[in-house]
Amino acid sequence: VWTHAKGDTAASRAHLARVAARNPGRAADLEQIFARVERISATPLQDALSPAQVAAARNGKRAIVTLGYALNPDGSMHPILEGRLETTLKLAKDDPDALIILTGGVPQNRKTEGRLMADWLVAKGLARERLIEENYATSTVDNALFSAFALARHGITHAVLISSASHVRRGQTLLEIACSQTCRPGIEVVSVSYPDKPLNELSKVSSGELLGIYRDALRTYGMWSYRSAPLIER
C-alpha cells in the first residue's frame, strides 16, 4: 500500500503478488481499496448534490451522515462544525424523508459533538425523530464504523456523507469500506463538502492527504498492524 500510494507501481504489484500467493482474499480486498481511493480521489468535490444524484436516490431509503469536528474546550462548536451543520440542514430540508446520522463523541465540558449537532438541528426546525446521535466515535475511523452500523440497521440504500472539503475524501473512503463489510450490498455513498477552503484549491489530492486516506483505510478495513478498533480486544 505504501509503495502504491507513493506511485511505485512495479514495487506495489510485486508486493501484492506475494500477498495473493498467501491469501488471495486479502489481495482482492486490497485491490478494491486501491480502486476505491483512486475513484474518490479523481471525483470532483461538490458542495451540493447533482440532479442525477438526487434522481438516483429518489426511490431508495436515504440517510445523511454528518461527521463531527472537535469541540472548543468550553464545549461550544467550532465554526467548521457549524458550517457542516448548515450544509446538513439544507440537504435535510431538500429531502425530508432522509434520516440524519450525527457522529462524534469526543467530550468537552461534558458535551459531545453528536448531542450538540442534534440540538442545533432541532433548534433550526428539524424533527428529533429523524436524528440518530452517535456519541462514541473518537476518530474518522470510528465515525465510519459506527455510522455503517446505523445505515445497516435502517436498510439505507443511499447515503450522503457531509464533511469539510479538506476531509471529505477520507470520510467517504472510510464509510464505503465500513459499509462494504456491514451494510446491504450495493449501497451508494456520495459526499457533499462544506467549503472550509475553496474547492478549486483542493481539486488535486496532496501526497500527505493520500497517505492519510490509505492509513485510515487499512485501519477501517481491520489491518492488525494499525491496532484497528474491531480487533483491539482480541
Coordinates of N, CA and C in Angstrom, one line a residue:
V1 N 0.8 -1.2 0.0 CA 0.0 0.0 0.0 C 0.9 1.3 0.0
W2 N 1.9 1.2 0.8 CA 2.8 2.4 0.8 C 3.4 2.7 -0.5
T3 N 4.0 1.6 -1.2 CA 4.6 1.9 -2.5 C 3.5 2.3 -3.5
H4 N 2.3 1.8 -3.4 CA 1.2 2.2 -4.3 C 0.9 3.7 -4.1
A5 N 0.8 4.1 -2.9 CA 0.5 5.5 -2.6 C 1.6 6.4 -3.0
K6 N 2.8 5.9 -3.0 CA 4.0 6.7 -3.4 C 4.2 6.7 -4.9
G7 N 3.4 5.9 -5.7 CA 3.4 5.9 -7.1 C 4.4 4.9 -7.7
D8 N 4.9 4.0 -6.9 CA 5.8 3.0 -7.4 C 5.0 1.8 -7.7
T9 N 4.4 1.8 -8.9 CA 3.5 0.7 -9.3 C 4.2 -0.7 -9.4
A10 N 5.4 -0.7 -9.9 CA 6.1 -2.0 -10.1 C 6.3 -2.7 -8.7
A11 N 6.8 -1.9 -7.8 CA 7.0 -2.5 -6.4 C 5.7 -2.9 -5.8
S12 N 4.7 -2.0 -5.9 CA 3.4 -2.4 -5.3 C 2.8 -3.7 -5.9
R13 N 2.9 -3.8 -7.2 CA 2.4 -5.1 -7.8 C 3.2 -6.3 -7.3
A14 N 4.5 -6.1 -7.2 CA 5.3 -7.2 -6.7 C 4.9 -7.7 -5.3
H15 N 4.7 -6.7 -4.4 CA 4.3 -7.0 -3.0 C 2.9 -7.6 -3.0
L16 N 2.0 -7.1 -3.9 CA 0.6 -7.6 -3.9 C 0.6 -9.0 -4.4
A17 N 1.5 -9.4 -5.3 CA 1.6 -10.7 -5.8 C 2.0 -11.7 -4.7
R18 N 2.9 -11.2 -3.8 CA 3.2 -12.1 -2.6 C 2.1 -12.2 -1.7
V19 N 1.3 -11.2 -1.5 CA 0.1 -11.3 -0.7 C -0.9 -12.3 -1.3
A20 N -1.1 -12.2 -2.6 CA -2.0 -13.1 -3.3 C -1.6 -14.5 -3.2
A21 N -0.3 -14.8 -3.2 CA 0.2 -16.2 -3.1 C -0.2 -16.8 -1.7
R22 N -0.2 -15.9 -0.7 CA -0.5 -16.4 0.7 C -2.0 -16.3 1.0
N23 N -2.7 -15.3 0.5 CA -4.1 -15.0 0.9 C -4.8 -14.3 -0.2
P24 N -5.3 -15.0 -1.2 CA -6.0 -14.3 -2.4 C -7.1 -13.4 -2.0
G25 N -7.8 -13.7 -0.9 CA -8.9 -12.9 -0.5 C -8.4 -11.5 0.0
R26 N -7.3 -11.6 0.8 CA -6.8 -10.3 1.2 C -6.3 -9.5 0.1
A27 N -5.6 -10.1 -0.9 CA -5.1 -9.4 -2.1 C -6.3 -8.7 -2.8
A28 N -7.4 -9.4 -3.0 CA -8.6 -8.9 -3.7 C -9.1 -7.7 -2.9
D29 N -9.2 -7.8 -1.6 CA -9.6 -6.7 -0.8 C -8.8 -5.4 -0.9
L30 N -7.4 -5.6 -1.0 CA -6.5 -4.5 -1.2 C -6.7 -3.9 -2.6
E31 N -6.9 -4.7 -3.6 CA -7.2 -4.2 -4.9 C -8.5 -3.3 -4.9
Q32 N -9.5 -3.7 -4.1 CA -10.7 -2.9 -4.0 C -10.4 -1.6 -3.3
I33 N -9.6 -1.6 -2.3 CA -9.2 -0.4 -1.6 C -8.5 0.5 -2.6
F34 N -7.6 0.0 -3.3 CA -6.9 0.9 -4.3 C -7.9 1.5 -5.3
A35 N -8.8 0.7 -5.8 CA -9.7 1.2 -6.8 C -10.6 2.3 -6.2
R36 N -11.0 2.0 -4.9 CA -11.9 3.0 -4.2 C -11.3 4.3 -4.0
V37 N -10.0 4.3 -3.5 CA -9.3 5.5 -3.2 C -9.1 6.3 -4.5
E38 N -8.7 5.6 -5.6 CA -8.4 6.2 -6.9 C -9.7 6.9 -7.4
R39 N -10.8 6.2 -7.3 CA -12.1 6.7 -7.8 C -12.5 8.0 -7.0
I40 N -12.4 7.9 -5.7 CA -12.9 9.0 -4.9 C -11.9 10.2 -5.1
S41 N -10.6 9.9 -5.2 CA -9.6 11.0 -5.3 C -9.8 11.7 -6.7
A42 N -10.3 11.0 -7.7 CA -10.5 11.6 -9.0 C -11.8 12.3 -9.2
T43 N -12.8 12.1 -8.2 CA -14.1 12.7 -8.3 C -14.1 14.1 -7.8
P44 N -14.5 15.1 -8.6 CA -14.5 16.5 -8.2 C -15.3 16.7 -6.9
L45 N -14.8 17.5 -6.1 CA -15.6 17.9 -4.9 C -16.8 18.7 -5.2
Q46 N -17.8 18.5 -4.4 CA -19.1 19.3 -4.7 C -19.7 19.8 -3.4
D47 N -20.3 20.9 -3.5 CA -21.0 21.5 -2.3 C -22.5 21.3 -2.3
A48 N -23.0 20.6 -3.2 CA -24.4 20.2 -3.3 C -24.6 19.0 -4.2
L49 N -25.7 18.3 -4.0 CA -25.9 17.1 -4.8 C -26.3 17.5 -6.2
S50 N -25.9 16.7 -7.2 CA -26.3 17.0 -8.6 C -27.7 16.5 -8.8
P51 N -28.4 17.0 -9.8 CA -29.7 16.4 -10.1 C -29.7 14.9 -10.4
A52 N -28.7 14.4 -11.0 CA -28.6 13.0 -11.2 C -28.5 12.2 -10.0
Q53 N -27.7 12.7 -9.0 CA -27.6 12.0 -7.7 C -28.9 12.0 -7.0
V54 N -29.6 13.1 -7.0 CA -31.0 13.2 -6.4 C -31.9 12.2 -7.0
A55 N -31.9 12.2 -8.3 CA -32.9 11.3 -9.0 C -32.5 9.8 -8.7
A56 N -31.2 9.5 -8.7 CA -30.8 8.1 -8.5 C -31.3 7.6 -7.1
A57 N -31.4 8.5 -6.1 CA -31.7 8.1 -4.7 C -33.2 8.1 -4.4
R58 N -34.0 8.6 -5.3 CA -35.3 9.0 -5.1 C -36.2 7.8 -4.5
N59 N -36.0 6.7 -5.1 CA -36.8 5.5 -4.7 C -36.2 4.6 -3.7
G60 N -35.1 5.0 -3.1 CA -34.4 4.2 -2.1 C -34.6 4.8 -0.7
K61 N -34.0 4.1 0.3 CA -34.0 4.6 1.7 C -32.8 5.4 1.9
R62 N -32.9 6.6 2.3 CA -31.8 7.6 2.3 C -31.4 8.1 3.7
A63 N -30.1 8.4 3.8 CA -29.6 9.0 5.0 C -28.5 10.0 4.7
I64 N -28.4 10.9 5.6 CA -27.3 11.9 5.6 C -26.4 11.6 6.8
V65 N -25.1 11.5 6.6 CA -24.2 11.2 7.6 C -23.3 12.4 7.8
T66 N -23.3 13.1 8.9 CA -22.5 14.3 9.1 C -21.4 14.0 10.2
L67 N -20.2 14.2 9.8 CA -19.1 14.0 10.6 C -18.8 15.2 11.6
G68 N -18.6 14.8 12.8 CA -18.3 15.9 13.8 C -16.9 16.5 13.6
Y69 N -16.7 17.5 14.5 CA -15.4 18.2 14.4 C -15.2 18.6 15.9
A70 N -13.9 18.6 16.3 CA -13.5 18.8 17.7 C -14.2 20.1 18.3
L71 N -14.8 19.9 19.4 CA -15.4 21.0 20.1 C -14.3 21.9 20.8
N72 N -14.7 23.1 21.0 CA -13.9 24.0 21.8 C -13.8 23.5 23.3
P73 N -12.7 23.9 24.0 CA -12.6 23.4 25.4 C -13.8 23.7 26.3
D74 N -14.6 24.8 26.0 CA -15.7 25.1 26.8 C -17.0 24.3 26.4
G75 N -16.8 23.5 25.4 CA -17.9 22.7 24.9 C -18.8 23.3 23.8
S76 N -18.3 24.4 23.3 CA -19.0 25.1 22.2 C -18.5 24.5 20.9
M77 N -19.3 24.8 19.8 CA -19.0 24.2 18.5 C -18.0 25.2 17.7
H78 N -17.1 24.6 17.0 CA -16.2 25.3 16.2 C -16.9 25.8 14.9
P79 N -16.6 26.9 14.4 CA -17.2 27.4 13.1 C -17.3 26.4 12.0
I80 N -16.2 25.5 11.9 CA -16.2 24.5 10.9 C -17.4 23.5 11.1
L81 N -17.6 23.1 12.4 CA -18.7 22.2 12.6 C -20.0 22.9 12.3
E82 N -20.2 24.1 12.6 CA -21.4 24.8 12.3 C -21.6 24.9 10.8
G83 N -20.5 25.0 10.1 CA -20.6 25.0 8.6 C -21.1 23.7 8.1
R84 N -20.6 22.6 8.6 CA -21.0 21.3 8.2 C -22.5 21.1 8.5
L85 N -23.0 21.7 9.7 CA -24.4 21.6 10.0 C -25.3 22.4 9.1
E86 N -24.8 23.6 8.7 CA -25.5 24.4 7.7 C -25.7 23.6 6.4
T87 N -24.7 22.9 6.0 CA -24.8 22.1 4.8 C -25.8 20.9 5.0
T88 N -25.7 20.3 6.2 CA -26.7 19.3 6.6 C -28.1 19.8 6.6
L89 N -28.3 20.9 7.1 CA -29.7 21.5 7.2 C -30.3 21.7 5.9
K90 N -29.5 22.2 4.9 CA -30.0 22.4 3.6 C -30.4 21.1 2.9
L91 N -29.6 20.1 3.0 CA -29.9 18.8 2.4 C -31.1 18.2 3.1
A92 N -31.1 18.3 4.4 CA -32.3 17.7 5.2 C -33.6 18.3 4.8
K93 N -33.6 19.6 4.6 CA -34.8 20.3 4.1 C -35.2 19.9 2.7
D94 N -34.2 19.7 1.9 CA -34.5 19.3 0.5 C -35.0 17.8 0.4
D95 N -34.7 17.0 1.4 CA -35.1 15.6 1.4 C -35.6 15.3 2.8
P96 N -36.9 15.6 3.1 CA -37.5 15.4 4.4 C -37.6 14.0 4.8
D97 N -37.5 13.0 3.9 CA -37.6 11.6 4.3 C -36.2 11.0 4.7
A98 N -35.2 11.7 4.5 CA -33.9 11.2 4.9 C -33.6 11.2 6.4
L99 N -33.1 10.0 6.9 CA -32.6 10.0 8.2 C -31.3 10.8 8.3
I100 N -30.9 11.2 9.5 CA -29.7 12.0 9.7 C -28.9 11.4 10.8
I101 N -27.7 11.0 10.5 CA -26.8 10.4 11.5 C -25.7 11.4 11.8
L102 N -25.6 11.7 13.1 CA -24.6 12.7 13.6 C -23.6 12.0 14.4
T103 N -22.4 12.0 13.9 CA -21.4 11.1 14.6 C -20.2 11.9 15.1
G104 N -19.9 11.8 16.4 CA -18.8 12.4 17.0 C -18.9 12.3 18.5
G105 N -17.9 11.8 19.2 CA -18.1 11.5 20.6 C -16.9 11.9 21.5
V106 N -16.1 12.9 21.1 CA -15.0 13.4 21.9 C -15.6 14.5 22.8
P107 N -15.7 14.2 24.2 CA -16.4 15.2 25.0 C -15.5 16.4 25.4
Q108 N -16.1 17.5 25.5 CA -15.5 18.7 26.0 C -16.6 19.4 27.0
N109 N -16.1 19.6 28.2 CA -17.0 20.2 29.2 C -18.4 19.5 29.3
R110 N -18.2 18.1 29.3 CA -19.4 17.2 29.4 C -20.4 17.2 28.3
K111 N -19.9 17.6 27.1 CA -20.7 17.7 25.9 C -20.1 16.9 24.8
T112 N -20.9 16.3 23.9 CA -20.3 15.6 22.8 C -20.8 16.2 21.5
E113 N -20.0 16.0 20.4 CA -20.4 16.5 19.1 C -21.7 16.0 18.7
G114 N -22.0 14.7 18.8 CA -23.3 14.2 18.4 C -24.5 14.9 19.0
R115 N -24.4 15.1 20.3 CA -25.5 15.7 21.0 C -25.7 17.2 20.6
L116 N -24.6 17.9 20.6 CA -24.7 19.3 20.2 C -25.2 19.5 18.7
M117 N -24.7 18.6 17.8 CA -25.2 18.7 16.5 C -26.7 18.4 16.4
A118 N -27.2 17.4 17.2 CA -28.6 17.2 17.2 C -29.4 18.3 17.7
D119 N -28.9 18.9 18.8 CA -29.6 20.0 19.4 C -29.7 21.2 18.5
W120 N -28.6 21.4 17.8 CA -28.5 22.6 16.8 C -29.6 22.4 15.7
L121 N -29.6 21.2 15.1 CA -30.6 20.9 14.1 C -32.0 21.0 14.5
V122 N -32.3 20.5 15.7 CA -33.7 20.6 16.3 C -34.0 22.1 16.5
A123 N -33.1 22.9 17.0 CA -33.3 24.3 17.1 C -33.6 25.0 15.8
K124 N -33.1 24.4 14.7 CA -33.4 25.0 13.4 C -34.6 24.5 12.8
G125 N -35.4 23.6 13.5 CA -36.7 23.2 13.0 C -36.8 21.7 12.5
L126 N -35.7 20.9 12.6 CA -35.8 19.5 12.2 C -36.4 18.7 13.3
A127 N -37.1 17.7 13.0 CA -37.7 16.8 14.0 C -36.7 15.9 14.6
R128 N -36.7 15.8 15.9 CA -35.6 15.0 16.5 C -35.8 13.5 16.2
E129 N -37.0 13.1 15.8 CA -37.2 11.7 15.4 C -36.4 11.3 14.1
R130 N -36.0 12.3 13.4 CA -35.2 12.0 12.2 C -33.7 11.8 12.5
L131 N -33.3 12.2 13.7 CA -31.9 12.2 14.0 C -31.4 11.0 14.8
I132 N -30.2 10.5 14.4 CA -29.6 9.4 15.1 C -28.3 10.0 15.6
E133 N -28.2 10.1 17.0 CA -26.9 10.6 17.6 C -26.0 9.4 17.8
E134 N -24.7 9.6 17.4 CA -23.7 8.6 17.6 C -22.6 9.4 18.4
N135 N -22.6 9.1 19.7 CA -21.8 9.8 20.7 C -20.6 9.1 21.2
Y136 N -20.0 8.2 20.4 CA -18.9 7.4 20.9 C -17.6 7.5 20.0
A137 N -17.8 7.9 18.7 CA -16.7 8.0 17.8 C -15.6 9.0 18.3
T138 N -14.4 8.6 18.2 CA -13.3 9.5 18.6 C -12.3 9.7 17.5
S139 N -12.6 9.2 16.3 CA -11.8 9.4 15.1 C -12.6 9.2 13.9
T140 N -12.1 9.6 12.7 CA -12.8 9.3 11.5 C -13.0 7.9 11.2
V141 N -12.1 7.0 11.6 CA -12.3 5.6 11.5 C -13.6 5.2 12.3
D142 N -13.7 5.6 13.5 CA -14.8 5.3 14.4 C -16.1 5.9 13.7
N143 N -16.0 7.1 13.2 CA -17.2 7.7 12.5 C -17.7 6.7 11.5
A144 N -16.8 6.2 10.7 CA -17.2 5.3 9.6 C -17.8 4.0 10.1
L145 N -17.1 3.4 11.0 CA -17.5 2.1 11.5 C -18.9 2.2 12.2
F146 N -19.0 3.2 13.1 CA -20.3 3.3 13.9 C -21.4 3.7 13.0
S147 N -21.2 4.6 12.1 CA -22.2 5.1 11.2 C -22.7 3.9 10.3
A148 N -21.8 3.1 9.8 CA -22.2 2.0 9.0 C -23.1 1.0 9.7
F149 N -23.0 0.9 11.0 CA -23.9 0.0 11.7 C -25.3 0.6 11.7
A150 N -25.4 1.9 11.8 CA -26.7 2.6 11.8 C -27.3 2.5 10.4
L151 N -26.5 2.7 9.3 CA -27.0 2.6 8.0 C -27.5 1.1 7.7
A152 N -26.8 0.1 8.2 CA -27.2 -1.2 8.0 C -28.5 -1.5 8.8
R153 N -28.6 -1.0 10.0 CA -29.8 -1.3 10.8 C -31.1 -0.8 10.1
H154 N -31.0 0.4 9.5 CA -32.1 1.0 8.9 C -32.3 0.7 7.4
G155 N -31.5 -0.2 6.9 CA -31.6 -0.6 5.5 C -31.4 0.5 4.5
I156 N -30.5 1.4 4.8 CA -30.3 2.5 3.9 C -29.7 2.0 2.5
T157 N -30.1 2.6 1.4 CA -29.6 2.3 0.1 C -28.8 3.4 -0.5
H158 N -29.0 4.6 0.0 CA -28.2 5.8 -0.5 C -27.9 6.7 0.7
A159 N -26.6 6.9 0.8 CA -26.1 7.8 1.9 C -25.3 8.9 1.4
V160 N -25.5 10.1 2.0 CA -24.7 11.3 1.6 C -23.9 11.6 2.8
L161 N -22.6 11.6 2.6 CA -21.6 12.0 3.7 C -21.3 13.5 3.6
I162 N -21.3 14.1 4.8 CA -21.0 15.6 4.8 C -19.8 15.8 5.7
S163 N -18.8 16.4 5.2 CA -17.6 16.8 6.0 C -17.0 18.1 5.3
S164 N -15.9 18.5 5.9 CA -15.2 19.7 5.3 C -14.6 19.2 4.0
A165 N -14.4 20.1 3.1 CA -13.8 19.8 1.8 C -12.4 19.2 1.9
S166 N -11.7 19.7 2.9 CA -10.3 19.1 3.1 C -10.3 17.8 3.7
H167 N -11.5 17.2 4.1 CA -11.5 16.0 4.9 C -12.5 15.0 4.2
V168 N -13.3 15.5 3.3 CA -14.4 14.6 2.9 C -14.0 13.4 2.1
R169 N -12.9 13.5 1.3 CA -12.5 12.3 0.6 C -12.1 11.2 1.5
R170 N -11.4 11.5 2.6 CA -11.1 10.5 3.6 C -12.4 9.9 4.2
G171 N -13.3 10.8 4.6 CA -14.5 10.3 5.2 C -15.3 9.4 4.3
Q172 N -15.4 9.8 3.0 CA -16.2 8.9 2.1 C -15.5 7.6 1.9
T173 N -14.2 7.6 1.7 CA -13.4 6.3 1.6 C -13.7 5.4 2.7
L174 N -13.6 5.9 3.9 CA -13.7 5.0 5.1 C -15.2 4.5 5.3
L175 N -16.1 5.4 5.0 CA -17.5 5.0 5.1 C -17.8 3.9 4.1
E176 N -17.3 4.0 2.9 CA -17.6 3.0 1.9 C -16.9 1.7 2.3
I177 N -15.7 1.7 2.9 CA -15.1 0.5 3.3 C -15.9 -0.2 4.4
A178 N -16.3 0.7 5.4 CA -17.1 0.1 6.5 C -18.4 -0.4 6.0
C179 N -19.1 0.2 5.1 CA -20.3 -0.3 4.5 C -20.1 -1.5 3.7
S180 N -19.0 -1.7 3.1 CA -18.8 -2.9 2.3 C -18.7 -4.2 3.2
Q181 N -18.5 -3.9 4.5 CA -18.4 -5.0 5.5 C -19.7 -5.2 6.3
T182 N -20.5 -4.2 6.3 CA -21.7 -4.1 7.2 C -23.0 -3.9 6.6
C183 N -23.1 -3.1 5.6 CA -24.3 -2.6 5.0 C -24.9 -3.6 3.9
R184 N -26.1 -3.3 3.5 CA -26.7 -4.1 2.4 C -25.8 -3.9 1.1
P185 N -25.7 -5.0 0.3 CA -25.0 -4.9 -0.9 C -25.5 -3.8 -1.8
G186 N -24.6 -3.1 -2.5 CA -25.0 -2.1 -3.4 C -25.3 -0.7 -2.9
I187 N -25.1 -0.5 -1.5 CA -25.4 0.8 -1.0 C -24.5 1.8 -1.7
E188 N -25.1 3.0 -2.0 CA -24.4 4.0 -2.7 C -24.0 5.1 -1.7
V189 N -22.8 5.5 -1.7 CA -22.3 6.6 -0.9 C -21.7 7.7 -1.7
V190 N -22.2 8.9 -1.5 CA -21.7 10.1 -2.2 C -21.4 11.1 -1.1
S191 N -20.7 12.2 -1.5 CA -20.3 13.2 -0.5 C -20.6 14.6 -0.9
V192 N -20.8 15.4 0.1 CA -21.0 16.9 -0.1 C -20.1 17.6 0.8
S193 N -19.4 18.6 0.3 CA -18.4 19.3 1.1 C -18.9 20.6 1.7
Y194 N -18.6 20.8 2.9 CA -18.6 22.2 3.4 C -17.3 22.8 3.1
P195 N -17.3 23.9 2.3 CA -16.0 24.5 1.8 C -15.2 25.2 2.9
D196 N -14.5 24.5 3.7 CA -13.6 25.1 4.6 C -12.5 25.8 3.9
K197 N -12.2 25.4 2.7 CA -11.3 26.0 1.8 C -11.9 26.0 0.4
P198 N -11.5 27.0 -0.5 CA -12.1 27.0 -1.8 C -11.9 25.6 -2.5
L199 N -13.0 25.1 -3.1 CA -12.9 23.7 -3.7 C -11.9 23.6 -4.8
N200 N -11.6 24.7 -5.5 CA -10.6 24.7 -6.6 C -9.2 24.5 -6.0
E201 N -9.0 25.0 -4.8 CA -7.7 24.8 -4.2 C -7.4 23.3 -3.8
L202 N -8.5 22.6 -3.7 CA -8.4 21.2 -3.2 C -8.7 20.2 -4.3
S203 N -8.7 20.6 -5.6 CA -9.0 19.8 -6.7 C -8.1 18.6 -6.8
K204 N -6.9 18.7 -6.4 CA -5.9 17.6 -6.5 C -5.5 17.2 -5.1
V205 N -5.6 15.9 -5.0 CA -5.2 15.3 -3.7 C -3.7 15.4 -3.4
S206 N -3.4 16.0 -2.3 CA -1.9 16.1 -1.9 C -1.4 14.7 -1.5
S207 N -0.1 14.6 -1.6 CA 0.5 13.3 -1.2 C 0.3 13.0 0.3
G208 N 0.3 14.0 1.1 CA 0.1 13.8 2.5 C -1.4 13.4 2.8
E209 N -2.3 14.0 2.1 CA -3.7 13.6 2.2 C -3.9 12.1 1.8
L210 N -3.2 11.8 0.7 CA -3.4 10.4 0.1 C -2.9 9.4 1.1
L211 N -1.7 9.7 1.7 CA -1.2 8.7 2.7 C -2.1 8.6 3.9
G212 N -2.7 9.7 4.3 CA -3.6 9.6 5.4 C -4.9 8.8 5.1
I213 N -5.4 9.0 3.8 CA -6.5 8.2 3.4 C -6.2 6.7 3.4
Y214 N -5.0 6.3 2.9 CA -4.7 4.9 2.9 C -4.4 4.4 4.3
R215 N -3.8 5.1 5.1 CA -3.6 4.7 6.5 C -4.9 4.4 7.2
D216 N -5.8 5.3 7.1 CA -7.1 5.1 7.8 C -8.0 4.1 7.1
A217 N -7.8 3.9 5.7 CA -8.5 2.9 5.0 C -8.1 1.5 5.6
L218 N -6.8 1.3 5.8 CA -6.4 0.0 6.4 C -6.9 -0.2 7.8
R219 N -6.9 0.9 8.6 CA -7.5 0.8 9.9 C -9.0 0.4 9.9
T220 N -9.7 1.0 9.0 CA -11.1 0.7 8.9 C -11.4 -0.7 8.4
Y221 N -10.5 -1.1 7.5 CA -10.6 -2.5 6.9 C -10.3 -3.5 8.0
G222 N -9.5 -3.2 9.0 CA -9.2 -4.1 10.1 C -7.8 -4.7 10.0
M223 N -6.8 -3.9 9.5 CA -5.4 -4.4 9.4 C -4.8 -4.4 10.8
W224 N -4.4 -5.5 11.3 CA -4.0 -5.7 12.7 C -2.8 -4.7 13.0
S225 N -1.9 -4.5 12.1 CA -0.7 -3.7 12.4 C -1.1 -2.2 12.8
Y226 N -2.4 -1.8 12.5 CA -2.8 -0.5 12.8 C -3.7 -0.5 14.1
R227 N -3.7 -1.6 14.8 CA -4.5 -1.7 16.0 C -5.9 -1.2 15.8
S228 N -6.5 -1.7 14.7 CA -7.8 -1.3 14.3 C -8.9 -1.6 15.4
A229 N -9.8 -0.7 15.5 CA -10.8 -0.9 16.6 C -11.5 -2.2 16.7
P230 N -11.9 -2.8 15.6 CA -12.6 -4.1 15.7 C -11.7 -5.2 16.2
L231 N -10.4 -5.0 16.2 CA -9.5 -6.1 16.6 C -8.8 -5.9 17.9
I232 N -9.0 -4.7 18.5 CA -8.2 -4.4 19.7 C -8.4 -5.3 20.8
E233 N -9.6 -5.8 21.0 CA -10.0 -6.7 22.1 C -9.5 -8.1 22.0
R234 N -9.0 -8.5 20.8 CA -8.6 -9.9 20.6 C -7.3 -10.2 21.3

